[in-house]
Amino acid sequence: MIRALPNAIFRLPGALLLLGAVACAPLGPDFVEPDVGWLSQWQPTLYGQVVQDPHGDDISEWWRRFHDPVLNTLVEQARLENPELRIAGLSILESRAVLGIAIGQQYPQLQQINAEGAYVSERTSGGINDGDREFRSAEVAFDVAWEMDFWGRFRRGVESADAAYLASVTNQRDVQVLLAAQVASLYYGYKTTLRRIEIAHENVALQERSLEITRQLFQSGQESELDLQQARTQYLATLATIPSLRLGLTRQRNALCALLRRAPGDLPELDPADGQLPEPGHVALVGELPVNLLLLRPDVRTAAWQAAAQSAQVGVAQADLYPAISLFGTVSWQGNSLDAVGDVTTFAAGPALSWDIFNYGRLRNNVRAQDARLQQALENFQSKVLNAAREVDDAAKRMAETEASQKILDESLVAAERSLVIANRRYREGYSSFQRVLDAQAAAFAQSDLTALNRGEHLAAVIDLYRALGGGWRPATLDDVAPPWLREEMRERTNWGDLLDESVAVPPGHGVVP
């Protein structure tokens, strides 16, 4: 039995390798995307604002339905230059590198060369070997250690890093969605403000003529000073609205500049813009129902992948509770310049086991902490779906109400303009006082401004509904993630190998995350 022991020890590494090859399934839960029970029962009408149409809109580029070349240019420029979108793209490269780290952990974790050399000089006296002596020595060793993935620690690590990588891809899509909505909202906000400034100038011109008439009548003694001061008050009040509107215009333009990675100032793309606002009508979808689109929203997908990544971390933490089984090996050579001592070559190999037994609950509490984080991630996923449904319903209701308001405001504006015509005629004919004219002018100005404001609000609601449905993204290409000039700059700074040439992964749709 004793004689057989060395042979058994010699065969142990091969046995351990075989054991590692048929190791048990990884510890920890296998992630399954949680079911959103209420979603199948939710059948929203969306207040008649969304219709099914086989020839409907492609919501990936929903802004093109407005047929506005200026808006199309702004969105494309933002996709090329926006800092937040570029940061989201670079995070894809970061998570890809982190995935490479996790994959590398599955191979021998220690591959180390140690080299030492020494020069020794001695002087001795009072003995047989009296005199000077010198010699040189050197040692080179190559050490390898490989912890086998018996409990699935490294497989779960790869699973977590892979899910995190896919989460970074869907997060970049979510930034695309938000960016397109921001650009469109600011652009039509800018056009709405232009229209309000036009309305203010039109009314200033009208009220200035009335002021001039009352001034002439007062100077000729035909009117009292009261009419003159009332006309002047209304004229100046209308004139005072223009600076604040111009301030809003500047802020909207500067916000667009920031989205396009430009310093505040002129934006040549806006030069053709005027105060004309489109009438978009209802949102027409092809195929997918709004309920189905909720689970495909990029922020919902990101939450699902983040939960998958955290689920794998539970398995990583559980693996720490069990012994780590490793294979090690070392080859070393020792040599010196002494003739009396020869060179020595050593080879050693064998198994190793380490087990953190007395951890005082640290490892178990880490498992609990990771599981709590998983539950938080699952709750975050459910919250994202709920929030998506709320945003879709809110935007659709906002569309419906602003559309209803627009019909009323349009009729009210027609009435106000007609009232102004009648008031001017009755004043000229002497049947009413000038105060009726002033009141009619104020009402016409207010209704014109409200009509323009509501039309802009309706457009904002349409844009918000497309955003809530998750429209506005396209699969990212490598150039979308980092343009060629930026990749070249990164290559000059760091050796990226082939990572800057690999295409971006396409995450699967909703359901069980593989």
Short mmCIF file of C-alpha atoms in Angstrom, two decimals:
data_model
loop_
_atom_site.label_atom_id
_atom_site.label_comp_id
_atom_site.label_asym_id
_atom_site.label_seq_id
_atom_site.Cartn_x
_atom_site.Cartn_y
_atom_site.Cartn_z
CA MET A 1 0.00 0.00 0.00
CA ILE A 2 2.82 2.36 0.88
CA ARG A 3 4.61 1.51 -2.38
CA ALA A 4 1.50 2.37 -4.41
CA LEU A 5 1.06 5.78 -2.78
CA PRO A 6 3.60 7.66 -4.96
CA ASN A 7 1.95 6.36 -8.12
CA ALA A 8 -1.47 7.39 -6.82
CA ILE A 9 -0.19 10.88 -6.06
CA PHE A 10 1.37 11.07 -9.52
CA ARG A 11 -1.98 10.19 -11.14
CA LEU A 12 -3.94 12.67 -9.01
CA PRO A 13 -3.53 15.71 -11.33
CA GLY A 14 -4.99 13.77 -14.25
CA ALA A 15 -7.86 12.58 -12.10
CA LEU A 16 -8.55 16.13 -10.97
CA LEU A 17 -8.51 17.36 -14.55
CA LEU A 18 -11.08 14.73 -15.48
CA LEU A 19 -13.14 15.68 -12.44
CA GLY A 20 -13.01 19.32 -13.46
CA ALA A 21 -14.17 18.44 -16.96
CA VAL A 22 -17.28 16.75 -15.60
CA ALA A 23 -17.76 19.26 -12.79
CA CYS A 24 -21.18 19.92 -11.39
CA ALA A 25 -23.44 22.62 -12.71
CA PRO A 26 -22.52 26.14 -11.58
CA LEU A 27 -23.84 27.16 -8.19
CA GLY A 28 -26.47 29.85 -7.92
CA PRO A 29 -29.77 30.51 -9.71
CA ASP A 30 -30.19 30.26 -13.47
CA PHE A 31 -31.73 33.57 -14.45
CA VAL A 32 -35.21 33.62 -15.95
CA GLU A 33 -36.74 36.96 -16.83
CA PRO A 34 -39.57 37.59 -14.37
CA ASP A 35 -43.11 37.45 -15.65
CA VAL A 36 -45.03 40.71 -15.64
CA GLY A 37 -48.41 39.26 -14.72
CA TRP A 38 -50.55 42.36 -15.11
CA LEU A 39 -49.21 43.15 -18.58
CA SER A 40 -51.21 40.45 -20.36
CA GLN A 41 -54.40 41.80 -18.76
CA TRP A 42 -53.66 45.43 -19.63
CA GLN A 43 -55.45 46.32 -22.84
CA PRO A 44 -55.12 50.09 -23.18
CA THR A 45 -57.16 52.03 -25.71
CA LEU A 46 -54.68 54.89 -25.45
CA TYR A 47 -57.57 57.27 -25.97
CA GLY A 48 -57.70 56.54 -29.70
CA GLN A 49 -54.29 58.08 -30.35
CA VAL A 50 -52.58 54.87 -31.52
CA VAL A 51 -53.88 52.86 -34.47
CA GLN A 52 -52.73 49.68 -36.21
CA ASP A 53 -51.74 50.26 -39.81
CA PRO A 54 -49.77 47.88 -42.08
CA HIS A 55 -48.38 51.01 -43.76
CA GLY A 56 -47.74 52.80 -40.50
CA ASP A 57 -44.66 54.48 -39.08
CA ASP A 58 -41.25 52.98 -38.51
CA ILE A 59 -40.78 54.10 -34.93
CA SER A 60 -37.03 53.56 -35.14
CA GLU A 61 -36.93 56.84 -37.11
CA TRP A 62 -40.28 58.32 -36.12
CA TRP A 63 -39.15 61.94 -36.59
CA ARG A 64 -39.11 61.47 -40.37
CA ARG A 65 -42.91 61.41 -40.38
CA PHE A 66 -42.79 65.19 -39.85
CA HIS A 67 -41.05 65.59 -43.24
CA ASP A 68 -38.79 68.30 -41.86
CA PRO A 69 -35.25 68.21 -43.32
CA VAL A 70 -33.96 70.51 -40.58
CA LEU A 71 -35.09 68.09 -37.87
CA ASN A 72 -33.63 65.13 -39.78
CA THR A 73 -30.27 66.90 -39.97
CA LEU A 74 -30.27 67.81 -36.29
CA VAL A 75 -31.03 64.24 -35.18
CA GLU A 76 -28.30 62.77 -37.40
CA GLN A 77 -25.78 65.35 -36.19
CA ALA A 78 -26.70 64.59 -32.59
CA ARG A 79 -26.19 60.86 -33.18
CA LEU A 80 -22.70 61.61 -34.48
CA GLU A 81 -21.59 64.17 -31.91
CA ASN A 82 -23.64 63.93 -28.71
CA PRO A 83 -21.32 63.48 -25.67
CA GLU A 84 -23.75 61.31 -23.68
CA LEU A 85 -24.28 58.96 -26.60
CA ARG A 86 -20.54 58.70 -27.12
CA ILE A 87 -20.00 57.92 -23.43
CA ALA A 88 -22.65 55.19 -23.68
CA GLY A 89 -20.85 53.78 -26.72
CA LEU A 90 -17.49 53.80 -24.97
CA SER A 91 -19.04 51.95 -22.04
CA ILE A 92 -19.73 49.13 -24.52
CA LEU A 93 -16.00 48.93 -25.23
CA GLU A 94 -15.31 48.98 -21.50
CA SER A 95 -17.75 46.17 -20.75
CA ARG A 96 -16.34 44.17 -23.67
CA ALA A 97 -12.88 44.45 -22.09
CA VAL A 98 -14.30 43.41 -18.70
CA LEU A 99 -15.87 40.38 -20.39
CA GLY A 100 -12.42 39.51 -21.70
CA ILE A 101 -11.09 39.64 -18.13
CA ALA A 102 -13.81 37.23 -16.96
CA ILE A 103 -13.09 34.82 -19.82
CA GLY A 104 -9.38 34.92 -19.00
CA GLN A 105 -10.11 33.81 -15.43
CA GLN A 106 -11.09 30.37 -16.76
CA TYR A 107 -7.50 29.64 -17.80
CA PRO A 108 -4.43 29.22 -15.57
CA GLN A 109 -4.61 32.19 -13.27
CA LEU A 110 -0.91 32.25 -12.39
CA GLN A 111 1.76 32.15 -15.08
CA GLN A 112 4.81 33.73 -13.58
CA ILE A 113 8.54 33.81 -14.35
CA ASN A 114 10.87 34.65 -11.50
CA ALA A 115 14.53 35.37 -12.21
CA GLU A 116 17.22 36.22 -9.67
CA GLY A 117 20.93 36.82 -9.99
CA ALA A 118 23.64 37.71 -7.52
CA TYR A 119 27.33 38.62 -7.45
CA VAL A 120 29.18 37.90 -4.20
CA SER A 121 32.67 39.15 -3.23
CA GLU A 122 34.31 38.01 0.03
CA ARG A 123 37.60 38.75 1.82
CA THR A 124 38.82 36.36 4.56
CA SER A 125 41.93 36.47 6.79
CA GLY A 126 43.51 34.46 9.58
CA GLY A 127 42.62 31.07 8.16
CA ILE A 128 43.46 28.47 5.55
CA ASN A 129 41.35 30.17 2.87
CA ASP A 130 42.89 33.53 3.50
CA GLY A 131 42.36 35.94 0.56
CA ASP A 132 39.69 37.22 -1.83
CA ARG A 133 36.86 35.13 -3.28
CA GLU A 134 34.01 35.94 -5.63
CA PHE A 135 31.26 33.97 -7.35
CA ARG A 136 28.01 34.49 -9.25
CA SER A 137 24.67 32.70 -8.94
CA ALA A 138 21.41 32.75 -10.88
CA GLU A 139 17.96 31.20 -10.56
CA VAL A 140 15.08 31.10 -13.02
CA ALA A 141 11.67 29.61 -12.17
CA PHE A 142 8.40 29.31 -14.08
CA ASP A 143 5.31 28.84 -11.91
CA VAL A 144 1.82 27.88 -13.08
CA ALA A 145 -1.35 27.61 -10.99
CA TRP A 146 -4.79 26.76 -12.29
CA GLU A 147 -7.86 26.82 -10.10
CA MET A 148 -10.37 24.54 -11.76
CA ASP A 149 -13.88 25.84 -12.12
CA PHE A 150 -15.37 23.02 -10.07
CA TRP A 151 -18.19 25.09 -8.54
CA GLY A 152 -18.81 27.34 -11.54
CA ARG A 153 -17.23 30.46 -10.05
CA PHE A 154 -15.58 31.49 -13.31
CA ARG A 155 -18.45 30.35 -15.53
CA ARG A 156 -20.81 32.51 -13.49
CA GLY A 157 -18.31 35.34 -13.74
CA VAL A 158 -18.35 35.09 -17.52
CA GLU A 159 -22.15 34.90 -17.47
CA SER A 160 -22.32 38.05 -15.35
CA ALA A 161 -19.85 39.96 -17.51
CA ASP A 162 -21.62 38.88 -20.69
CA ALA A 163 -24.98 40.10 -19.36
CA ALA A 164 -23.37 43.37 -18.27
CA TYR A 165 -21.94 43.76 -21.78
CA LEU A 166 -25.39 43.29 -23.33
CA ALA A 167 -26.82 45.74 -20.77
CA SER A 168 -24.32 48.34 -22.01
CA VAL A 169 -25.53 47.74 -25.58
CA THR A 170 -29.20 48.24 -24.67
CA ASN A 171 -28.27 51.25 -22.53
CA GLN A 172 -26.69 52.86 -25.60
CA ARG A 173 -29.98 52.25 -27.40
CA ASP A 174 -31.85 53.93 -24.56
CA VAL A 175 -29.62 57.00 -24.86
CA GLN A 176 -30.50 57.06 -28.58
CA VAL A 177 -34.20 57.08 -27.69
CA LEU A 178 -33.82 59.92 -25.20
CA LEU A 179 -31.56 61.89 -27.53
CA ALA A 180 -33.95 61.80 -30.49
CA ALA A 181 -36.83 62.91 -28.25
CA GLN A 182 -34.75 65.73 -26.73
CA VAL A 183 -33.66 67.05 -30.12
CA ALA A 184 -37.20 66.95 -31.54
CA SER A 185 -38.73 68.53 -28.42
CA LEU A 186 -36.19 71.36 -28.39
CA TYR A 187 -36.51 71.93 -32.12
CA TYR A 188 -40.29 72.20 -32.06
CA GLY A 189 -40.09 74.20 -28.86
CA TYR A 190 -37.80 76.57 -30.77
CA LYS A 191 -40.27 76.78 -33.66
CA THR A 192 -43.15 77.34 -31.22
CA THR A 193 -41.24 80.21 -29.65
CA LEU A 194 -40.56 81.65 -33.11
CA ARG A 195 -44.29 81.53 -33.79
CA ARG A 196 -45.07 83.24 -30.48
CA ILE A 197 -42.57 85.99 -31.29
CA GLU A 198 -44.21 86.43 -34.69
CA ILE A 199 -47.62 86.72 -33.00
CA ALA A 200 -46.25 89.24 -30.50
CA HIS A 201 -44.75 91.37 -33.28
CA GLU A 202 -48.01 91.24 -35.24
CA ASN A 203 -49.95 92.45 -32.21
CA VAL A 204 -47.31 95.07 -31.37
CA ALA A 205 -47.70 96.47 -34.87
CA LEU A 206 -51.50 96.47 -34.52
CA GLN A 207 -51.46 98.11 -31.10
CA GLU A 208 -48.85 100.64 -32.21
CA ARG A 209 -51.21 101.84 -34.94
CA SER A 210 -54.02 102.12 -32.39
CA LEU A 211 -51.72 104.05 -30.06
CA GLU A 212 -50.78 106.44 -32.85
CA ILE A 213 -54.46 107.01 -33.69
CA THR A 214 -55.39 107.74 -30.07
CA ARG A 215 -52.40 110.07 -29.77
CA GLN A 216 -53.55 112.07 -32.79
CA LEU A 217 -57.13 112.18 -31.52
CA PHE A 218 -55.97 113.30 -28.07
CA GLN A 219 -53.77 116.01 -29.53
CA SER A 220 -56.71 117.23 -31.63
CA GLY A 221 -58.95 117.23 -28.55
CA GLN A 222 -61.28 114.52 -29.79
CA GLU A 223 -60.30 111.88 -27.19
CA SER A 224 -59.40 111.93 -23.51
CA GLU A 225 -55.92 111.19 -22.18
CA LEU A 226 -57.37 108.03 -20.58
CA ASP A 227 -57.76 106.37 -23.98
CA LEU A 228 -54.22 107.37 -24.88
CA GLN A 229 -52.69 105.93 -21.69
CA GLN A 230 -54.72 102.73 -21.91
CA ALA A 231 -53.57 102.19 -25.50
CA ARG A 232 -49.99 102.94 -24.48
CA THR A 233 -50.20 100.53 -21.52
CA GLN A 234 -51.44 97.67 -23.69
CA TYR A 235 -48.84 98.36 -26.39
CA LEU A 236 -45.95 98.36 -23.88
CA ALA A 237 -47.27 95.24 -22.12
CA THR A 238 -47.30 93.33 -25.40
CA LEU A 239 -43.88 94.68 -26.33
CA ALA A 240 -42.51 93.51 -22.96
CA THR A 241 -43.33 89.86 -23.75
CA ILE A 242 -40.83 89.75 -26.62
CA PRO A 243 -37.55 89.89 -24.60
CA SER A 244 -38.57 86.91 -22.46
CA LEU A 245 -39.53 85.00 -25.60
CA ARG A 246 -36.15 85.82 -27.17
CA LEU A 247 -34.49 84.57 -23.98
CA GLY A 248 -36.39 81.29 -24.31
CA LEU A 249 -35.30 81.07 -27.93
CA THR A 250 -31.65 81.47 -26.93
CA ARG A 251 -31.93 78.83 -24.21
CA GLN A 252 -33.52 76.35 -26.61
CA ARG A 253 -30.83 77.00 -29.21
CA ASN A 254 -28.06 76.63 -26.62
CA ALA A 255 -29.59 73.37 -25.40
CA LEU A 256 -29.53 72.07 -28.96
CA CYS A 257 -25.90 73.20 -29.26
CA ALA A 258 -25.04 71.16 -26.17
CA LEU A 259 -26.72 68.07 -27.62
CA LEU A 260 -24.67 68.56 -30.79
CA ARG A 261 -21.41 69.03 -28.84
CA ARG A 262 -21.07 72.68 -29.79
CA ALA A 263 -20.36 75.79 -27.81
CA PRO A 264 -23.32 78.14 -27.17
CA GLY A 265 -23.92 80.43 -30.11
CA ASP A 266 -25.36 80.42 -33.57
CA LEU A 267 -26.63 77.13 -34.98
CA PRO A 268 -26.60 77.37 -38.78
CA GLU A 269 -28.90 74.36 -39.09
CA LEU A 270 -31.69 76.46 -37.54
CA ASP A 271 -31.46 79.25 -40.12
CA PRO A 272 -34.25 77.80 -42.33
CA ALA A 273 -36.54 77.28 -39.31
CA ASP A 274 -39.77 79.28 -39.14
CA GLY A 275 -42.81 79.38 -36.93
CA GLN A 276 -44.87 76.89 -38.94
CA LEU A 277 -45.78 73.79 -36.93
CA PRO A 278 -46.91 70.46 -38.44
CA GLU A 279 -50.12 68.62 -37.58
CA PRO A 280 -48.90 65.06 -36.95
CA GLY A 281 -52.22 63.28 -36.40
CA HIS A 282 -52.41 59.85 -34.74
CA VAL A 283 -49.54 57.44 -34.18
CA ALA A 284 -49.80 54.52 -36.61
CA LEU A 285 -47.97 51.33 -35.65
CA VAL A 286 -47.06 48.36 -37.81
CA GLY A 287 -47.57 44.94 -36.21
CA GLU A 288 -46.53 45.42 -32.60
CA LEU A 289 -49.13 46.45 -30.04
CA PRO A 290 -48.14 49.06 -27.44
CA VAL A 291 -48.23 46.35 -24.73
CA ASN A 292 -45.66 44.27 -26.61
CA LEU A 293 -43.47 47.29 -27.24
CA LEU A 294 -43.13 47.95 -23.52
CA LEU A 295 -40.95 44.88 -22.95
CA LEU A 296 -38.80 45.85 -25.93
CA ARG A 297 -38.02 49.33 -24.64
CA PRO A 298 -34.24 49.69 -24.30
CA ASP A 299 -34.40 50.79 -20.66
CA VAL A 300 -36.54 47.73 -19.82
CA ARG A 301 -34.08 45.47 -21.65
CA THR A 302 -31.20 47.09 -19.78
CA ALA A 303 -32.91 46.40 -16.47
CA ALA A 304 -33.39 42.74 -17.48
CA TRP A 305 -29.73 42.30 -18.42
CA GLN A 306 -28.61 44.01 -15.23
CA ALA A 307 -30.72 41.55 -13.24
CA ALA A 308 -29.18 38.66 -15.21
CA ALA A 309 -25.69 39.96 -14.43
CA GLN A 310 -26.51 40.20 -10.74
CA SER A 311 -28.07 36.73 -10.70
CA ALA A 312 -24.76 35.26 -11.81
CA GLN A 313 -22.99 37.15 -9.00
CA VAL A 314 -25.01 35.11 -6.49
CA GLY A 315 -23.40 31.96 -7.91
CA VAL A 316 -19.95 33.55 -7.73
CA ALA A 317 -20.52 34.34 -4.05
CA GLN A 318 -21.82 30.84 -3.30
CA ALA A 319 -18.73 29.26 -4.88
CA ASP A 320 -16.60 31.02 -2.25
CA LEU A 321 -18.22 28.80 0.40
CA TYR A 322 -16.55 25.70 -1.06
CA PRO A 323 -12.91 24.67 -1.37
CA ALA A 324 -10.87 25.93 -4.29
CA ILE A 325 -9.17 23.00 -6.04
CA SER A 326 -6.12 23.91 -8.09
CA LEU A 327 -3.28 22.35 -10.01
CA PHE A 328 0.16 23.85 -9.68
CA GLY A 329 3.48 23.29 -11.34
CA THR A 330 6.91 24.84 -11.27
CA VAL A 331 10.10 24.41 -13.27
CA SER A 332 13.24 26.03 -11.90
CA TRP A 333 16.94 26.15 -12.72
CA GLN A 334 19.74 27.19 -10.36
CA GLY A 335 23.29 27.77 -11.43
CA ASN A 336 26.48 29.37 -10.10
CA SER A 337 30.09 29.96 -11.02
CA LEU A 338 31.52 27.58 -8.41
CA ASP A 339 33.08 24.47 -9.90
CA ALA A 340 32.38 22.48 -6.77
CA VAL A 341 28.60 22.96 -7.02
CA GLY A 342 26.74 21.94 -10.15
CA ASP A 343 23.57 23.38 -11.70
CA VAL A 344 20.22 22.19 -10.36
CA THR A 345 17.00 21.76 -12.35
CA THR A 346 13.78 21.16 -10.43
CA PHE A 347 10.29 20.16 -11.57
CA ALA A 348 7.34 19.99 -9.24
CA ALA A 349 3.62 19.52 -9.86
CA GLY A 350 0.59 18.54 -7.91
CA PRO A 351 -2.84 19.48 -6.59
CA ALA A 352 -3.64 22.20 -4.08
CA LEU A 353 -6.71 22.84 -1.99
CA SER A 354 -7.62 26.00 -0.16
CA TRP A 355 -10.74 26.49 1.91
CA ASP A 356 -11.62 29.54 3.90
CA ILE A 357 -13.32 27.64 6.72
CA PHE A 358 -13.18 30.13 9.55
CA ASN A 359 -14.63 33.15 7.77
CA TYR A 360 -16.89 34.20 10.65
CA GLY A 361 -19.97 34.42 8.42
CA ARG A 362 -18.29 36.79 5.96
CA LEU A 363 -18.84 34.57 2.93
CA ARG A 364 -22.42 33.62 3.82
CA ASN A 365 -23.31 37.25 4.38
CA ASN A 366 -21.78 38.09 1.02
CA VAL A 367 -24.13 35.54 -0.58
CA ARG A 368 -27.03 37.18 1.22
CA ALA A 369 -25.92 40.63 0.10
CA GLN A 370 -25.66 39.49 -3.53
CA ASP A 371 -29.10 37.87 -3.32
CA ALA A 372 -30.57 41.10 -1.91
CA ARG A 373 -29.02 42.99 -4.82
CA LEU A 374 -30.58 40.48 -7.20
CA GLN A 375 -34.00 41.07 -5.68
CA GLN A 376 -33.45 44.82 -6.02
CA ALA A 377 -32.59 44.32 -9.69
CA LEU A 378 -35.75 42.26 -10.21
CA GLU A 379 -37.85 44.94 -8.53
CA ASN A 380 -36.14 47.55 -10.70
CA PHE A 381 -37.16 45.56 -13.79
CA GLN A 382 -40.79 45.45 -12.65
CA SER A 383 -40.64 49.16 -11.86
CA LYS A 384 -39.27 49.94 -15.33
CA VAL A 385 -42.18 48.11 -16.98
CA LEU A 386 -44.71 49.91 -14.77
CA ASN A 387 -43.08 53.24 -15.51
CA ALA A 388 -43.11 52.47 -19.24
CA ALA A 389 -46.85 51.75 -19.13
CA ARG A 390 -47.46 54.95 -17.18
CA GLU A 391 -45.46 57.03 -19.64
CA VAL A 392 -47.29 55.57 -22.64
CA ASP A 393 -50.70 56.22 -21.07
CA ASP A 394 -49.73 59.72 -19.93
CA ALA A 395 -48.40 60.69 -23.35
CA ALA A 396 -51.45 59.31 -25.16
CA LYS A 397 -53.81 61.16 -22.80
CA ARG A 398 -51.77 64.32 -23.25
CA MET A 399 -52.13 63.93 -27.02
CA ALA A 400 -55.87 63.44 -26.76
CA GLU A 401 -56.42 66.43 -24.49
CA THR A 402 -54.19 68.83 -26.42
CA GLU A 403 -55.94 67.75 -29.62
CA ALA A 404 -59.32 68.50 -28.03
CA SER A 405 -58.01 71.81 -26.73
CA GLN A 406 -56.67 72.73 -30.16
CA LYS A 407 -60.11 72.47 -31.76
CA ILE A 408 -61.58 74.72 -29.09
CA LEU A 409 -58.70 77.21 -29.25
CA ASP A 410 -58.89 77.40 -33.04
CA GLU A 411 -62.59 78.27 -32.81
CA SER A 412 -61.87 80.72 -30.01
CA LEU A 413 -59.19 82.43 -32.08
CA VAL A 414 -61.58 82.84 -35.00
CA ALA A 415 -64.12 84.37 -32.62
CA ALA A 416 -61.52 86.70 -31.08
CA GLU A 417 -60.33 87.91 -34.48
CA ARG A 418 -63.92 88.47 -35.60
CA SER A 419 -64.62 90.34 -32.36
CA LEU A 420 -61.66 92.63 -33.03
CA VAL A 421 -62.94 93.45 -36.51
CA ILE A 422 -66.40 94.31 -35.13
CA ALA A 423 -64.97 96.37 -32.26
CA ASN A 424 -62.84 98.45 -34.66
CA ARG A 425 -65.80 99.05 -36.97
CA ARG A 426 -68.16 100.03 -34.13
CA TYR A 427 -65.52 102.35 -32.70
CA ARG A 428 -65.03 104.08 -36.05
CA GLU A 429 -68.78 104.43 -36.42
CA GLY A 430 -69.07 105.83 -32.91
CA TYR A 431 -71.19 103.04 -31.43
CA SER A 432 -68.66 101.87 -28.78
CA SER A 433 -65.79 103.22 -26.74
CA PHE A 434 -62.11 102.66 -27.46
CA GLN A 435 -61.97 100.36 -24.44
CA ARG A 436 -63.88 97.73 -26.43
CA VAL A 437 -61.16 97.87 -29.09
CA LEU A 438 -58.44 97.45 -26.45
CA ASP A 439 -60.28 94.51 -24.91
CA ALA A 440 -60.69 92.86 -28.31
CA GLN A 441 -56.99 93.37 -29.11
CA ALA A 442 -55.93 91.83 -25.79
CA ALA A 443 -58.25 88.84 -26.31
CA ALA A 444 -57.01 88.27 -29.87
CA PHE A 445 -53.36 88.39 -28.75
CA ALA A 446 -54.00 86.02 -25.82
CA GLN A 447 -55.91 83.53 -27.97
CA SER A 448 -53.27 83.58 -30.71
CA ASP A 449 -50.54 82.93 -28.15
CA LEU A 450 -52.50 80.15 -26.44
CA THR A 451 -53.24 78.52 -29.80
CA ALA A 452 -49.56 78.45 -30.71
CA LEU A 453 -48.61 77.20 -27.24
CA ASN A 454 -51.12 74.36 -27.37
CA ARG A 455 -50.02 73.32 -30.86
CA GLY A 456 -46.46 73.10 -29.57
CA GLU A 457 -47.69 71.16 -26.54
CA HIS A 458 -49.48 68.69 -28.80
CA LEU A 459 -46.32 68.12 -30.80
CA ALA A 460 -44.40 67.58 -27.57
CA ALA A 461 -47.00 64.96 -26.56
CA VAL A 462 -46.59 63.11 -29.86
CA ILE A 463 -42.82 63.10 -29.43
CA ASP A 464 -43.21 61.90 -25.85
CA LEU A 465 -45.45 59.03 -26.97
CA TYR A 466 -42.86 57.84 -29.48
CA ARG A 467 -40.24 58.01 -26.74
CA ALA A 468 -42.48 56.14 -24.32
CA LEU A 469 -43.00 53.40 -26.91
CA GLY A 470 -39.22 53.04 -27.12
CA GLY A 471 -38.87 54.43 -30.64
CA GLY A 472 -35.81 56.20 -31.92
CA TRP A 473 -32.98 53.65 -31.82
CA ARG A 474 -31.17 51.51 -34.32
CA PRO A 475 -28.66 48.68 -33.76
CA ALA A 476 -25.30 50.27 -33.03
CA THR A 477 -22.46 49.76 -35.47
CA LEU A 478 -18.83 49.98 -34.51
CA ASP A 479 -18.69 53.50 -35.95
CA ASP A 480 -21.70 54.47 -33.82
CA VAL A 481 -19.93 53.25 -30.69
CA ALA A 482 -16.66 55.01 -31.49
CA PRO A 483 -15.94 56.77 -34.80
CA PRO A 484 -12.78 55.73 -36.69
CA TRP A 485 -10.74 58.77 -35.63
CA LEU A 486 -11.52 58.07 -31.97
CA ARG A 487 -10.60 54.40 -32.25
CA GLU A 488 -7.31 55.39 -33.87
CA GLU A 489 -6.62 57.79 -31.01
CA MET A 490 -7.30 55.02 -28.49
CA ARG A 491 -5.03 52.63 -30.38
CA GLU A 492 -2.19 55.12 -30.23
CA ARG A 493 -2.63 55.38 -26.48
CA THR A 494 -3.25 51.72 -25.62
CA ASN A 495 -2.84 48.31 -27.24
CA TRP A 496 -6.45 47.30 -27.85
CA GLY A 497 -5.69 44.27 -29.99
CA ASP A 498 -8.76 43.29 -32.02
CA LEU A 499 -11.36 44.67 -29.57
CA LEU A 500 -11.75 47.92 -31.51
CA ASP A 501 -12.57 45.98 -34.68
CA GLU A 502 -15.20 43.58 -33.36
CA SER A 503 -18.82 44.24 -34.27
CA VAL A 504 -21.28 45.14 -31.54
CA ALA A 505 -23.39 42.28 -30.16
CA VAL A 506 -27.12 42.17 -30.85
CA PRO A 507 -28.97 41.25 -27.63
CA PRO A 508 -31.91 38.86 -27.98
CA GLY A 509 -35.43 40.09 -27.31
CA HIS A 510 -37.43 39.68 -24.12
CA GLY A 511 -38.01 36.33 -22.48
CA VAL A 512 -35.53 33.96 -20.91
CA VAL A 513 -32.13 35.58 -20.95
CA PRO A 514 -29.60 32.95 -22.10
#
